[in-house]
PDB file of C-alpha atoms in Angstrom:
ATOM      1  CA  UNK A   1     -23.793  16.456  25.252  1.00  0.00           C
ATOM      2  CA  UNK A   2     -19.905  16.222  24.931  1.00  0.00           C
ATOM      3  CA  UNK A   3     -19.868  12.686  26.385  1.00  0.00           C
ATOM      4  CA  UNK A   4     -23.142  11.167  24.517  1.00  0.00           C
ATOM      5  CA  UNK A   5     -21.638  12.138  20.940  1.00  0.00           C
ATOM      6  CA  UNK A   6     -18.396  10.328  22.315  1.00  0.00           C
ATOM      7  CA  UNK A   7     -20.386   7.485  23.229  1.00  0.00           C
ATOM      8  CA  UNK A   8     -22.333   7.373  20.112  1.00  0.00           C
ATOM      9  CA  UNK A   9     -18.408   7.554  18.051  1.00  0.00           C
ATOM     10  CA  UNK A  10     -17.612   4.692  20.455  1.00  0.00           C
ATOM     11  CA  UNK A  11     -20.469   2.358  19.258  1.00  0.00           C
ATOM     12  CA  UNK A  12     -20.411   3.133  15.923  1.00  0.00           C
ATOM     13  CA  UNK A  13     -16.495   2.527  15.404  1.00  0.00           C
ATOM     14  CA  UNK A  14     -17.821  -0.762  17.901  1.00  0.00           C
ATOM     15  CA  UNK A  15     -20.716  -1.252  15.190  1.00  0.00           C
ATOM     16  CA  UNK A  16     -18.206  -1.126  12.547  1.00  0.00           C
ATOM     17  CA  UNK A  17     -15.542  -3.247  13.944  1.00  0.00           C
ATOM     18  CA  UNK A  18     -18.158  -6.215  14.548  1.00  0.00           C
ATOM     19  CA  UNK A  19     -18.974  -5.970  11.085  1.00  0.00           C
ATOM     20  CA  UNK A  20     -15.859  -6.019   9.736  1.00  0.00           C
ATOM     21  CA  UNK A  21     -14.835  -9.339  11.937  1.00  0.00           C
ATOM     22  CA  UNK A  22     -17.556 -10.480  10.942  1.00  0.00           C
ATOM     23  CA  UNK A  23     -16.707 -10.085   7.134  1.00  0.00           C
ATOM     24  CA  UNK A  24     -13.523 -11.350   7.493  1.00  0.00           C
ATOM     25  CA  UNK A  25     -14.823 -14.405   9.355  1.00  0.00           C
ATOM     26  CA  UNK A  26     -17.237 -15.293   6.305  1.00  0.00           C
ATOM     27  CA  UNK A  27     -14.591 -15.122   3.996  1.00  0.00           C
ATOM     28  CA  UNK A  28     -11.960 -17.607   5.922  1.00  0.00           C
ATOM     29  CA  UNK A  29     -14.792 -19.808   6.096  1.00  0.00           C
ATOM     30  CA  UNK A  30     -15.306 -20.501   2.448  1.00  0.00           C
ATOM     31  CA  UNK A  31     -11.984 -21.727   2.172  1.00  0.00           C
ATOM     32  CA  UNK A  32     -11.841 -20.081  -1.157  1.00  0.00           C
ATOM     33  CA  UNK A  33      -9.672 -17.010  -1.387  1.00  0.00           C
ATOM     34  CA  UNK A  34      -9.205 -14.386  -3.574  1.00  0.00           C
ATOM     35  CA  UNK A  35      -8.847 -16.647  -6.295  1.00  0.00           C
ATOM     36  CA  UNK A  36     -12.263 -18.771  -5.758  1.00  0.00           C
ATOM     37  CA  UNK A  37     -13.885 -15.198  -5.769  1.00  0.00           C
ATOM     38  CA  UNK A  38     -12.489 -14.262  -9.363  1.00  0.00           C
ATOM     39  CA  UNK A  39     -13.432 -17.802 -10.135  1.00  0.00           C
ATOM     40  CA  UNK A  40     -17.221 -16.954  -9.293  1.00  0.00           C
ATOM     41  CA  UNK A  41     -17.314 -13.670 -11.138  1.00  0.00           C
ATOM     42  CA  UNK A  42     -16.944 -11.135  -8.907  1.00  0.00           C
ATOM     43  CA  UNK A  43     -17.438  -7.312 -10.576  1.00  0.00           C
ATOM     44  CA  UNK A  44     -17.270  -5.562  -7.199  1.00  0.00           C
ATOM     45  CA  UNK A  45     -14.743  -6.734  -4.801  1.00  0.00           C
ATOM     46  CA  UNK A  46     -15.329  -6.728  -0.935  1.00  0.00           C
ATOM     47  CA  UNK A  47     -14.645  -3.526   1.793  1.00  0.00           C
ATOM     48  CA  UNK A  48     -12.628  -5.958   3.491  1.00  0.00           C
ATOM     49  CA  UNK A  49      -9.816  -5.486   0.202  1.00  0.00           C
ATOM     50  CA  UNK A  50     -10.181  -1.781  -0.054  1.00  0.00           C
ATOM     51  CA  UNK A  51      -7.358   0.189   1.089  1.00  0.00           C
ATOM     52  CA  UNK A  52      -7.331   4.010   1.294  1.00  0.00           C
ATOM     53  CA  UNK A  53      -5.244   5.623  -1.710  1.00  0.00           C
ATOM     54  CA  UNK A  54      -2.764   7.306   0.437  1.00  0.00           C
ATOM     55  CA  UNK A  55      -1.925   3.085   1.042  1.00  0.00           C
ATOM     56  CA  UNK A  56      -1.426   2.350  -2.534  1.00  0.00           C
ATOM     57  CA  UNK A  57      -0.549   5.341  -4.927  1.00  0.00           C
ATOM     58  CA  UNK A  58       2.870   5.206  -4.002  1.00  0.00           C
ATOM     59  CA  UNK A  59       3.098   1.998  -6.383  1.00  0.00           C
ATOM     60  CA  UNK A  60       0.979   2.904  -9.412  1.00  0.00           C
ATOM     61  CA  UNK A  61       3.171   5.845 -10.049  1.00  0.00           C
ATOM     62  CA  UNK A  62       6.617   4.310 -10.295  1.00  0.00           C
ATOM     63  CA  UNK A  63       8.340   5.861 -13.156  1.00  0.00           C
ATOM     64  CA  UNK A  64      11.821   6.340 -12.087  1.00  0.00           C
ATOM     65  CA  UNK A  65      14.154   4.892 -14.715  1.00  0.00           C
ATOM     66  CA  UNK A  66      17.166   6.672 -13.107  1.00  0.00           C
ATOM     67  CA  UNK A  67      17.759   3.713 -10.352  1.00  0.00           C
ATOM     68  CA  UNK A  68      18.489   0.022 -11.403  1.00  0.00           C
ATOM     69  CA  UNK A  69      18.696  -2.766  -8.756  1.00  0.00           C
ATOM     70  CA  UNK A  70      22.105  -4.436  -9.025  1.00  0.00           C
ATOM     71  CA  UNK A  71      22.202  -7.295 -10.941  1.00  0.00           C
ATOM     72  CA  UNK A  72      25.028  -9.487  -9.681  1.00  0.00           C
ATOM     73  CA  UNK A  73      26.876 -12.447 -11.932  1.00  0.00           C
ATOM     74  CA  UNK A  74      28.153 -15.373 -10.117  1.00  0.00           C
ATOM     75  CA  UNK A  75      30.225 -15.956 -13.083  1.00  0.00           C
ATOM     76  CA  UNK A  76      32.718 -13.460 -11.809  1.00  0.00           C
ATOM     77  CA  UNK A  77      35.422 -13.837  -9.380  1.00  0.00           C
ATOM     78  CA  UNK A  78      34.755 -14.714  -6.210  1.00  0.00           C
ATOM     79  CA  UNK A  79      36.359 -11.343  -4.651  1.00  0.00           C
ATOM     80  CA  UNK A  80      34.388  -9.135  -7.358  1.00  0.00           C
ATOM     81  CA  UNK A  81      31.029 -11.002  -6.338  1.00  0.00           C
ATOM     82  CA  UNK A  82      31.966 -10.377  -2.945  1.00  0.00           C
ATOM     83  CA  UNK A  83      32.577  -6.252  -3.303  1.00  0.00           C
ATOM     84  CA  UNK A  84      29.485  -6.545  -5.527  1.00  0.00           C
ATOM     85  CA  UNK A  85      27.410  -7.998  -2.661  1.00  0.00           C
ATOM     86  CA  UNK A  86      28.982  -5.870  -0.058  1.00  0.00           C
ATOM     87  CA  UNK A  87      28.072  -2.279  -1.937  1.00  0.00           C
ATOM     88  CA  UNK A  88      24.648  -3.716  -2.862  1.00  0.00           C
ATOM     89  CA  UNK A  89      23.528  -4.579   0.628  1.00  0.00           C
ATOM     90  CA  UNK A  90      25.531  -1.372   2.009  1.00  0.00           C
ATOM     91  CA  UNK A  91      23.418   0.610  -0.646  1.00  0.00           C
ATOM     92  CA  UNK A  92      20.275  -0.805  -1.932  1.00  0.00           C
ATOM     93  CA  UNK A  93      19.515  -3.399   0.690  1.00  0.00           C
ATOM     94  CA  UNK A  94      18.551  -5.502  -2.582  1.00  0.00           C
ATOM     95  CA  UNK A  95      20.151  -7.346  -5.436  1.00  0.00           C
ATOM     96  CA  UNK A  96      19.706  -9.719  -8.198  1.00  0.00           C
ATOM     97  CA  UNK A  97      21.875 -12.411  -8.404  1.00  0.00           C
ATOM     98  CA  UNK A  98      22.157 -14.604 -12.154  1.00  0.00           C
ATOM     99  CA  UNK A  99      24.057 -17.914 -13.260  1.00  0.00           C
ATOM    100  CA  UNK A 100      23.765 -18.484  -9.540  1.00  0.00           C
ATOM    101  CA  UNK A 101      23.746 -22.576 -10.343  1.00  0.00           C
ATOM    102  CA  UNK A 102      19.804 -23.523 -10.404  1.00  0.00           C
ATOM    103  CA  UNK A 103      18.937 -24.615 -13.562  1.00  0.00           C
ATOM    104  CA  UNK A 104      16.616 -22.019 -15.419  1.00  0.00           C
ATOM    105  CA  UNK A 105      14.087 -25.279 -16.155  1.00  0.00           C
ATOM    106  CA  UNK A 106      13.339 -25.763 -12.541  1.00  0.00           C
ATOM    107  CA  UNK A 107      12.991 -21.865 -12.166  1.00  0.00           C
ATOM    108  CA  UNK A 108      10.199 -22.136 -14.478  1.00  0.00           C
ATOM    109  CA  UNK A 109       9.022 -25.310 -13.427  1.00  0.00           C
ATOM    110  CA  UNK A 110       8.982 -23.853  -9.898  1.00  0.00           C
ATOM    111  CA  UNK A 111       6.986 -21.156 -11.398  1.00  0.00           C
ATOM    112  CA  UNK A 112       4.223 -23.441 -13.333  1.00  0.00           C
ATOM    113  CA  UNK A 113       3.857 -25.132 -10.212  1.00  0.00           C
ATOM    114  CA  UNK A 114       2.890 -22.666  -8.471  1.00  0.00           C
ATOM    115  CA  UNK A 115       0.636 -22.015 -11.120  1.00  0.00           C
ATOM    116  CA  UNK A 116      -1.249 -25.186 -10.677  1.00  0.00           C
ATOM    117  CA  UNK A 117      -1.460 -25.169  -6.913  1.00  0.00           C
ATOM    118  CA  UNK A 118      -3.813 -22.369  -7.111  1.00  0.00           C
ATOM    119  CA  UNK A 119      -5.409 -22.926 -10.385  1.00  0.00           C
ATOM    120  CA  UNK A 120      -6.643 -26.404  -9.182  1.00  0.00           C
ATOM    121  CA  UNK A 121      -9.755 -26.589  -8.376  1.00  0.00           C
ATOM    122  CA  UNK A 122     -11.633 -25.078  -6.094  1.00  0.00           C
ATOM    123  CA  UNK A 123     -13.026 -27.832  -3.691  1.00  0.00           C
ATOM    124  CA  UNK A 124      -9.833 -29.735  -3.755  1.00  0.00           C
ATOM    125  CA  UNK A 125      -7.372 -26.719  -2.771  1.00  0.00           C
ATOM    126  CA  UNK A 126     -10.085 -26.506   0.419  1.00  0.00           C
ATOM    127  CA  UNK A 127      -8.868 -29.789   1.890  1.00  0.00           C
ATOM    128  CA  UNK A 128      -6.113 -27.960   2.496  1.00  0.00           C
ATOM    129  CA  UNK A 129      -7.327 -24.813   3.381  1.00  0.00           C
ATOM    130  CA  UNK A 130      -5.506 -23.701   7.363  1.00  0.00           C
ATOM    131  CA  UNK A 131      -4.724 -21.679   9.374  1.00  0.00           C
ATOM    132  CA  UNK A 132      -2.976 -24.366  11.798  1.00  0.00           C
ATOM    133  CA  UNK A 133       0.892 -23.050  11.468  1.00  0.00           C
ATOM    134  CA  UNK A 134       1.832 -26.971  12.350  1.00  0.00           C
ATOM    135  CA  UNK A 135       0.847 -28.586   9.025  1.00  0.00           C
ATOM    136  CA  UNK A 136       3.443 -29.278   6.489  1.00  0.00           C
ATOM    137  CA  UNK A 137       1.442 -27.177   4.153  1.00  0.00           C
ATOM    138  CA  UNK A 138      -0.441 -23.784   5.017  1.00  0.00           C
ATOM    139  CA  UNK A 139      -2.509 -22.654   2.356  1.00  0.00           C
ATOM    140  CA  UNK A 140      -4.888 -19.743   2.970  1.00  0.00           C
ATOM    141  CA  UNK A 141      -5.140 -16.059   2.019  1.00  0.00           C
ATOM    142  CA  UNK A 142      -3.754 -13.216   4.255  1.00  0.00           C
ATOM    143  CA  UNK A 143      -2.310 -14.730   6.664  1.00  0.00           C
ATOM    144  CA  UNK A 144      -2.559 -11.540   8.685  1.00  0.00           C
ATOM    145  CA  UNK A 145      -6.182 -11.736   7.800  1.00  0.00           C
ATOM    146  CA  UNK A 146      -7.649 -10.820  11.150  1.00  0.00           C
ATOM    147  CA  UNK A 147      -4.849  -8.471  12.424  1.00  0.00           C
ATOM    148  CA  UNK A 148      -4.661  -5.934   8.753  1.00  0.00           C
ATOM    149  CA  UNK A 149      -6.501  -2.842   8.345  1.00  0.00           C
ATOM    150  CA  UNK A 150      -7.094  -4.258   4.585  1.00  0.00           C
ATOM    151  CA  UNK A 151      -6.718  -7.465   2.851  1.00  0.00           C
ATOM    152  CA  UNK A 152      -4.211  -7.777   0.822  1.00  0.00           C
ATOM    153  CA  UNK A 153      -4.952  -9.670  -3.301  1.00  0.00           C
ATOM    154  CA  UNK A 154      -3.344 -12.654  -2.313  1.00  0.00           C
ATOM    155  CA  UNK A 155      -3.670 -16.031  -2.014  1.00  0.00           C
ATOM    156  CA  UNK A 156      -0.406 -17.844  -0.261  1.00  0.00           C
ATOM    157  CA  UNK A 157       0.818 -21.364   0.876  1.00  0.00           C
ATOM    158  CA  UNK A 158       3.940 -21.883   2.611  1.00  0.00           C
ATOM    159  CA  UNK A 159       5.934 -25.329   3.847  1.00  0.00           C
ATOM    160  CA  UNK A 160       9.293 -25.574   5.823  1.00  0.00           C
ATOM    161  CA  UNK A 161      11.884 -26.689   3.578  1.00  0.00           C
ATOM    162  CA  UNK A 162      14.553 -27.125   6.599  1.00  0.00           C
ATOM    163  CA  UNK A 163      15.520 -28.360   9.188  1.00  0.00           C
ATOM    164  CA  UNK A 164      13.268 -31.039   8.391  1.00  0.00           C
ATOM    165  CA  UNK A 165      12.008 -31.422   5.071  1.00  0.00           C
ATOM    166  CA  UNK A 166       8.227 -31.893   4.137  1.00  0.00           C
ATOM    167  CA  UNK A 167       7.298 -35.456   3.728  1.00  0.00           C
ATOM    168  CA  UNK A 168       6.182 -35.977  -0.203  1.00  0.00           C
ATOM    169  CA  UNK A 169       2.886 -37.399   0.366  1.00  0.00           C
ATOM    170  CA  UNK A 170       2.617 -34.263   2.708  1.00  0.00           C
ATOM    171  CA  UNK A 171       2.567 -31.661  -0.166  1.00  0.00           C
ATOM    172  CA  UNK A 172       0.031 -31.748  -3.091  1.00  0.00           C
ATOM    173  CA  UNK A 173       0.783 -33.849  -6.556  1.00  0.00           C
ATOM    174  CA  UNK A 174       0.467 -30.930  -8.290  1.00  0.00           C
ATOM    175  CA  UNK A 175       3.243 -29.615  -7.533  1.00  0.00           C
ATOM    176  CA  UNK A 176       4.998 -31.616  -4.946  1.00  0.00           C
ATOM    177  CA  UNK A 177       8.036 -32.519  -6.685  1.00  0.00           C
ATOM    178  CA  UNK A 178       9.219 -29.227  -7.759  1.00  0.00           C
ATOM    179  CA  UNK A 179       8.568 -27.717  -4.598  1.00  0.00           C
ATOM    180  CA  UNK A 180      11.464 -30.204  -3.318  1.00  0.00           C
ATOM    181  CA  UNK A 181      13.627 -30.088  -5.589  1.00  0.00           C
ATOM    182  CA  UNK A 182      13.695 -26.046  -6.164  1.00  0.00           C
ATOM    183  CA  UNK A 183      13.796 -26.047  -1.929  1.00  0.00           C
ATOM    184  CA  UNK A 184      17.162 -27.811  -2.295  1.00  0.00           C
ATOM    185  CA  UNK A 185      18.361 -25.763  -5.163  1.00  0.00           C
ATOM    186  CA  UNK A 186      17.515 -22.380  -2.986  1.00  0.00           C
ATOM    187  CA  UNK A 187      19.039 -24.014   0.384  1.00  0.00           C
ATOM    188  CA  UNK A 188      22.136 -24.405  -1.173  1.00  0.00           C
ATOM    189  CA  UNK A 189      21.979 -21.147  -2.577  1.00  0.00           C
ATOM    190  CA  UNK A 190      21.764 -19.786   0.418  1.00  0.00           C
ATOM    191  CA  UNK A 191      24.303 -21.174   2.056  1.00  0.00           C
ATOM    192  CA  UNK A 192      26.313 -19.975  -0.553  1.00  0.00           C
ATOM    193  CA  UNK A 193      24.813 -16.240   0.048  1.00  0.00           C
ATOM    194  CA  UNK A 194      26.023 -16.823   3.536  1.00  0.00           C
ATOM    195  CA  UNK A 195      29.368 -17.227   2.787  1.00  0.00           C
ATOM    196  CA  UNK A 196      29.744 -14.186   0.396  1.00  0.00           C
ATOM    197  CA  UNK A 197      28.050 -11.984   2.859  1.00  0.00           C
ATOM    198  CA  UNK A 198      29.977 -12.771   5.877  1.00  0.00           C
ATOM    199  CA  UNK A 199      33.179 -12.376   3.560  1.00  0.00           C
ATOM    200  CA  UNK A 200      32.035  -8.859   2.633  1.00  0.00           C
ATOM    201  CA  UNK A 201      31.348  -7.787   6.623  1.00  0.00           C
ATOM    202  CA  UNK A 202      35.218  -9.588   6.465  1.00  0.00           C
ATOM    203  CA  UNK A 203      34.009 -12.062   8.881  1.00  0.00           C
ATOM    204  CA  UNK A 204      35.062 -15.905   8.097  1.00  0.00           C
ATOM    205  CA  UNK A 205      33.226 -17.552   5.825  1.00  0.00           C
ATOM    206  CA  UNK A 206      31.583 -19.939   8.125  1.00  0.00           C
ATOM    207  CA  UNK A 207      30.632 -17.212  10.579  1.00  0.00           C
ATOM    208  CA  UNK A 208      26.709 -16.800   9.815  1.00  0.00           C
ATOM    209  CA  UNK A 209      26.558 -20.360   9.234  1.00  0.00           C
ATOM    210  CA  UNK A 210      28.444 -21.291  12.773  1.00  0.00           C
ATOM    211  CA  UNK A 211      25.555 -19.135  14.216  1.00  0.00           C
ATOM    212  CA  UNK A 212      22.609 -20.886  12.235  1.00  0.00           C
ATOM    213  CA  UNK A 213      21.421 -18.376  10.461  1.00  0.00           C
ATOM    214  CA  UNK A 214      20.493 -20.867   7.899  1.00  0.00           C
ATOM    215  CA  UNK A 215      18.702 -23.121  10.318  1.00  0.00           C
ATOM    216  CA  UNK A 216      15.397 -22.795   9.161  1.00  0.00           C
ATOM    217  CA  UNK A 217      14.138 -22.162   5.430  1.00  0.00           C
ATOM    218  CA  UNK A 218      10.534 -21.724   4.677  1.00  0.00           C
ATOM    219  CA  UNK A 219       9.404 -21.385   1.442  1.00  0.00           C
ATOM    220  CA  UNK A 220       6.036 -19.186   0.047  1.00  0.00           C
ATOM    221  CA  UNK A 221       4.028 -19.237  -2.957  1.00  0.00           C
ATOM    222  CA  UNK A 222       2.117 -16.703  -3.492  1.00  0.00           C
ATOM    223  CA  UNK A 223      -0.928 -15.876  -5.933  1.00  0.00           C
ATOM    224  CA  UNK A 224      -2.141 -12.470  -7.227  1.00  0.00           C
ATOM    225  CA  UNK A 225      -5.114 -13.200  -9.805  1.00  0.00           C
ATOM    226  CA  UNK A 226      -6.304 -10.456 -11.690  1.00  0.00           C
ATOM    227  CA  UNK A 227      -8.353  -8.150  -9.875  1.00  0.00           C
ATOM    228  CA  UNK A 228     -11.850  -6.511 -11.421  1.00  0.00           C
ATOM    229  CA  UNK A 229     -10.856  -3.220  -8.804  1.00  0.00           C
ATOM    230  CA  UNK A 230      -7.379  -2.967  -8.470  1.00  0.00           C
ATOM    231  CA  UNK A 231      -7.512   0.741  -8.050  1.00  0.00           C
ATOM    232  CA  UNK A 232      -8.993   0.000  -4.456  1.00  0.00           C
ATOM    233  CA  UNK A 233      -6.628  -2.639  -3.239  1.00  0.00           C
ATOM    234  CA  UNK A 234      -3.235  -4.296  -3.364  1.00  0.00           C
ATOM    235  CA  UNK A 235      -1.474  -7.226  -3.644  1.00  0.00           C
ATOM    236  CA  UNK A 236       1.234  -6.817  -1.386  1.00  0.00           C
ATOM    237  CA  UNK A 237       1.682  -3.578   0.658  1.00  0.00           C
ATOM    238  CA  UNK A 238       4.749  -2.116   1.927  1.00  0.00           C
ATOM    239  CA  UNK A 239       6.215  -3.808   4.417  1.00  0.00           C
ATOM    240  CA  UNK A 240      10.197  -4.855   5.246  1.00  0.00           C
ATOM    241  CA  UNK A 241      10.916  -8.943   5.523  1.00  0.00           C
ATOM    242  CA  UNK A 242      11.365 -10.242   9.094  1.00  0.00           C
ATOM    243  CA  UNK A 243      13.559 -13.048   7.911  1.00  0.00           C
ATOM    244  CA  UNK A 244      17.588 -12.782   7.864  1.00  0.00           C
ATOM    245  CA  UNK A 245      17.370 -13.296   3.970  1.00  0.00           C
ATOM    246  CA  UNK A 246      14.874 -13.504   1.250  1.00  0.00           C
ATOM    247  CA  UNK A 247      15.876 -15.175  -1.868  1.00  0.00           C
ATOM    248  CA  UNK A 248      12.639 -14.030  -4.218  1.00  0.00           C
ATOM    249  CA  UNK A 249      11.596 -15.077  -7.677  1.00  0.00           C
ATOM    250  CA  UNK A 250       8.982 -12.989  -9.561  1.00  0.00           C
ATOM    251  CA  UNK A 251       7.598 -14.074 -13.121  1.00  0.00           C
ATOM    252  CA  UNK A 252       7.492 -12.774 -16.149  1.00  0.00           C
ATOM    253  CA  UNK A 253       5.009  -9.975 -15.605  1.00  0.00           C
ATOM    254  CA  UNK A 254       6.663  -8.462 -12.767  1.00  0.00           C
ATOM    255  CA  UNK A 255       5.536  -5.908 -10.341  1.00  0.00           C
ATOM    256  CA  UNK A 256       7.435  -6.034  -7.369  1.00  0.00           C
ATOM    257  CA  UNK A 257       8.705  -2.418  -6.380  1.00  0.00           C
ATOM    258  CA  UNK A 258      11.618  -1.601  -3.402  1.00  0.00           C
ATOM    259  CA  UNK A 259      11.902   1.751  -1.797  1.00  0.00           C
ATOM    260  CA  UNK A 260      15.466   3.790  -2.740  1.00  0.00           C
ATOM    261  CA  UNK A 261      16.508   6.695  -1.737  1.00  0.00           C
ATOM    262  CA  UNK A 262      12.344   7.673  -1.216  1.00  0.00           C
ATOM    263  CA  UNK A 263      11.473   7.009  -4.364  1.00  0.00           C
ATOM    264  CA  UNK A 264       9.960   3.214  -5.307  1.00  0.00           C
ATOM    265  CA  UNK A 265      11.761   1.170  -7.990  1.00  0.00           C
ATOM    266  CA  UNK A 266      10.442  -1.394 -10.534  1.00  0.00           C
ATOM    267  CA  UNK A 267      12.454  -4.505 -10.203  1.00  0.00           C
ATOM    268  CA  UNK A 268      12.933  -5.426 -13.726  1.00  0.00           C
ATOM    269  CA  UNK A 269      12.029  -9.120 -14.290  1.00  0.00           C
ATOM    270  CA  UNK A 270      14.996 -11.004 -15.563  1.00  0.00           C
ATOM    271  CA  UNK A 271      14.046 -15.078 -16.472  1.00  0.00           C
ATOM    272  CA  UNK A 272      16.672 -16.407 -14.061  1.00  0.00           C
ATOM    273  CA  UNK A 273      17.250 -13.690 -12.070  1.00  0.00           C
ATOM    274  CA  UNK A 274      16.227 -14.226  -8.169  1.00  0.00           C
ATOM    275  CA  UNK A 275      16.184 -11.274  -6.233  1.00  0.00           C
ATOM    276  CA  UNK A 276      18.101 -11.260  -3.144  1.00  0.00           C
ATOM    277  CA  UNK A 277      16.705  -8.795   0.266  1.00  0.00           C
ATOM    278  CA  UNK A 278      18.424  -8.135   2.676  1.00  0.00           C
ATOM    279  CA  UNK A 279      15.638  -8.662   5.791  1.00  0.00           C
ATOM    280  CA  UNK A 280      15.270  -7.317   9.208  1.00  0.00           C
ATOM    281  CA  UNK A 281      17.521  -9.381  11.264  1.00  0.00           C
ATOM    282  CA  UNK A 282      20.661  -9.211   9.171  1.00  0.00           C
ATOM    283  CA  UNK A 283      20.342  -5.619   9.303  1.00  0.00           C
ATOM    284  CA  UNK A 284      19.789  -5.476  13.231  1.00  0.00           C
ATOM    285  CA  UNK A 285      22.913  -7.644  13.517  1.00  0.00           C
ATOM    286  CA  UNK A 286      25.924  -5.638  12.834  1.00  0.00           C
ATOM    287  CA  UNK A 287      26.735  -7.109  16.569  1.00  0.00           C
ATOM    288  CA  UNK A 288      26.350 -11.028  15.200  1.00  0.00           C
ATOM    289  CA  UNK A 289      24.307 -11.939  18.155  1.00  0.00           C
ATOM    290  CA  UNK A 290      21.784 -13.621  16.821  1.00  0.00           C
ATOM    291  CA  UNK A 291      21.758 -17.700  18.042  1.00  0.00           C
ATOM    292  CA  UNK A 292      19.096 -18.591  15.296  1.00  0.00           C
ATOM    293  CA  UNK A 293      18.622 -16.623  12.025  1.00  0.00           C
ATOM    294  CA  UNK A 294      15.949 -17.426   9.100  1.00  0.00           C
ATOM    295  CA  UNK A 295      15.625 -17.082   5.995  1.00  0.00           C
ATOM    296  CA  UNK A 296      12.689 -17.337   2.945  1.00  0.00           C
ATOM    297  CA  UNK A 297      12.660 -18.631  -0.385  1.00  0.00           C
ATOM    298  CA  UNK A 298       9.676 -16.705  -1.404  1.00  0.00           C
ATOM    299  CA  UNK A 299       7.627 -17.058  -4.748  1.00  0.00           C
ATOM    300  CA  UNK A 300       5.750 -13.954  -6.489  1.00  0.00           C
ATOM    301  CA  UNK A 301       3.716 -14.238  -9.113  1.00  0.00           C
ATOM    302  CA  UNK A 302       1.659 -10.801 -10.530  1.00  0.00           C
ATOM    303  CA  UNK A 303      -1.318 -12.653 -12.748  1.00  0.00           C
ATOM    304  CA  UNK A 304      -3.282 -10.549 -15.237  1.00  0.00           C
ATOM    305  CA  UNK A 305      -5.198 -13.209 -16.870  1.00  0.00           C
TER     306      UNK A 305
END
């Protein structure tokens, strides 16, 4: 009796699983994403999105006032940005960095491009619909779609920004220019992060750069439309960045939490703020052995409308 109700558990979690990839393979194939099914009205979203509440109630109850994310000035000296930098990372793990030298028109621009990548229309953002990680352009949603125990609210395209630099008829009109020029702005910023953080472990200057950890830069848009169910999914889940650095830039509506001390923390949306994470890598290097160290210029937007 024992081993035909264990055989009956195994078939149905079988059952269940071959639904499920089955699901998920339905949805790929419209090329549509989360966005194409708000676009068609959705009131009920699907089981693939749902996520069990001890997965999400940790973010809708964020209250704490008591904890701010540093917010440092690159207006400062260059030794009180440094011990700025050096406490934050120590500390938080996370900063914001401001007057940090790109322009607050292409931060918005950067933004509204965004924007109208995945507000074009439907049949024309399928062209470019992959899941091949060669193209100069990836555009799909979840791009952990078939490994997840939930689907995330998100709709995402990514391009490498260096070592070599998308071709411009590679990346759509819509928003192909800003996604250059705000890739160079971010590079450079980032090569300036470099610096500061290898003078705070009081390394040389050069020393993170000598070991290219700023070899590769990719850089992520990502889209959150509004959701007719959001108390049964999310838009991003917890999770730590596997890069070396993260330079991030939220809109205006916000939403992006970090865990402190056990508690999560609302980072506060500042217009030209980008917020600055301190990702797996550089925090498994306090040996500097890495030979090739990445990092992501990431784009979140939180869309209500």
């Amino acid at each position: 009796m024992e081993s035909t109700t264990t055989k009956e558990i195994e078939n149905k979690f079988k059952l269940n699983s071959d639904n499920r990839m089955r699901e998920l393979k339905a949805f790929d194939e419209t090329k549509i994403g989360v966005k194409g099914l708000v676009d068609e009205g959705i009131v009920k979203i699907p089981a693939i999105f749902h996520h069990p509440p001890d997965k999400f109630s940790y973010s809708t109850n964020s209250t704490n006032t008591e904890h701010i994310i540093p917010v440092i000035d690159f207006t400062n000296t260059r030794q009180h940005i440094i011990s700025r930098i050096k406490e934050a990372s120590e500390t938080w793990g996370f900063f914001q960095v401001v007057n940090h030298g790109i322009p607050l028109n292409v931060v918005e621009d950067m933004k509204d491009g965004v924007v109208r990548f995945f507000e074009q229309d439907t049949e024309v953002k399928k062209e470019v619909y992959t899941r091949d990680q060669t193209k100069p352009l990836v555009y799909n949603s979840n791009f952990d779609m078939y490994s997840s125990p939930a689907l995330n609210w998100r709709d995402t395209f990514a391009c490498n920004i260096a070592p070599n630099a998308p071709k411009p008829e590679d990346l759509p009109v819509v928003c192909r220019d800003i996604v250059l020029e705000y890739g160079a702005h971010v590079e450079k910023l980032g090569m300036t992060l470099f610096e500061l953080l290898s003078e705070a472990l009081g390394l040389d200057p050069n020393h993170l750069k000598d070991m290219d950890c700023s070899k590769r830069v990719m850089l992520l848009g990502h889209y959150y439309p509004a959701c007719p169910q959001p108390e049964l999914t999310m838009g991003t889940t917890k999770h730590s960045d596997g890069s070396f650095l993260t330079v991030l830039l939220q809109d205006h509506i916000g939403g992006l939490q970090i865990l402190y001390q056990d508690s999560w923390i609302d980072v506060p949306s500042i217009p030209e703020a980008l917020v600055v994470n301190i990702g797996d890598l550089l925090q498994a290097s306090s040996l500097l052995l890495f030979g090739l160290c990445i990092f992501y210029a990431t784009i979140e937007f939180f869309f209500t409308h």
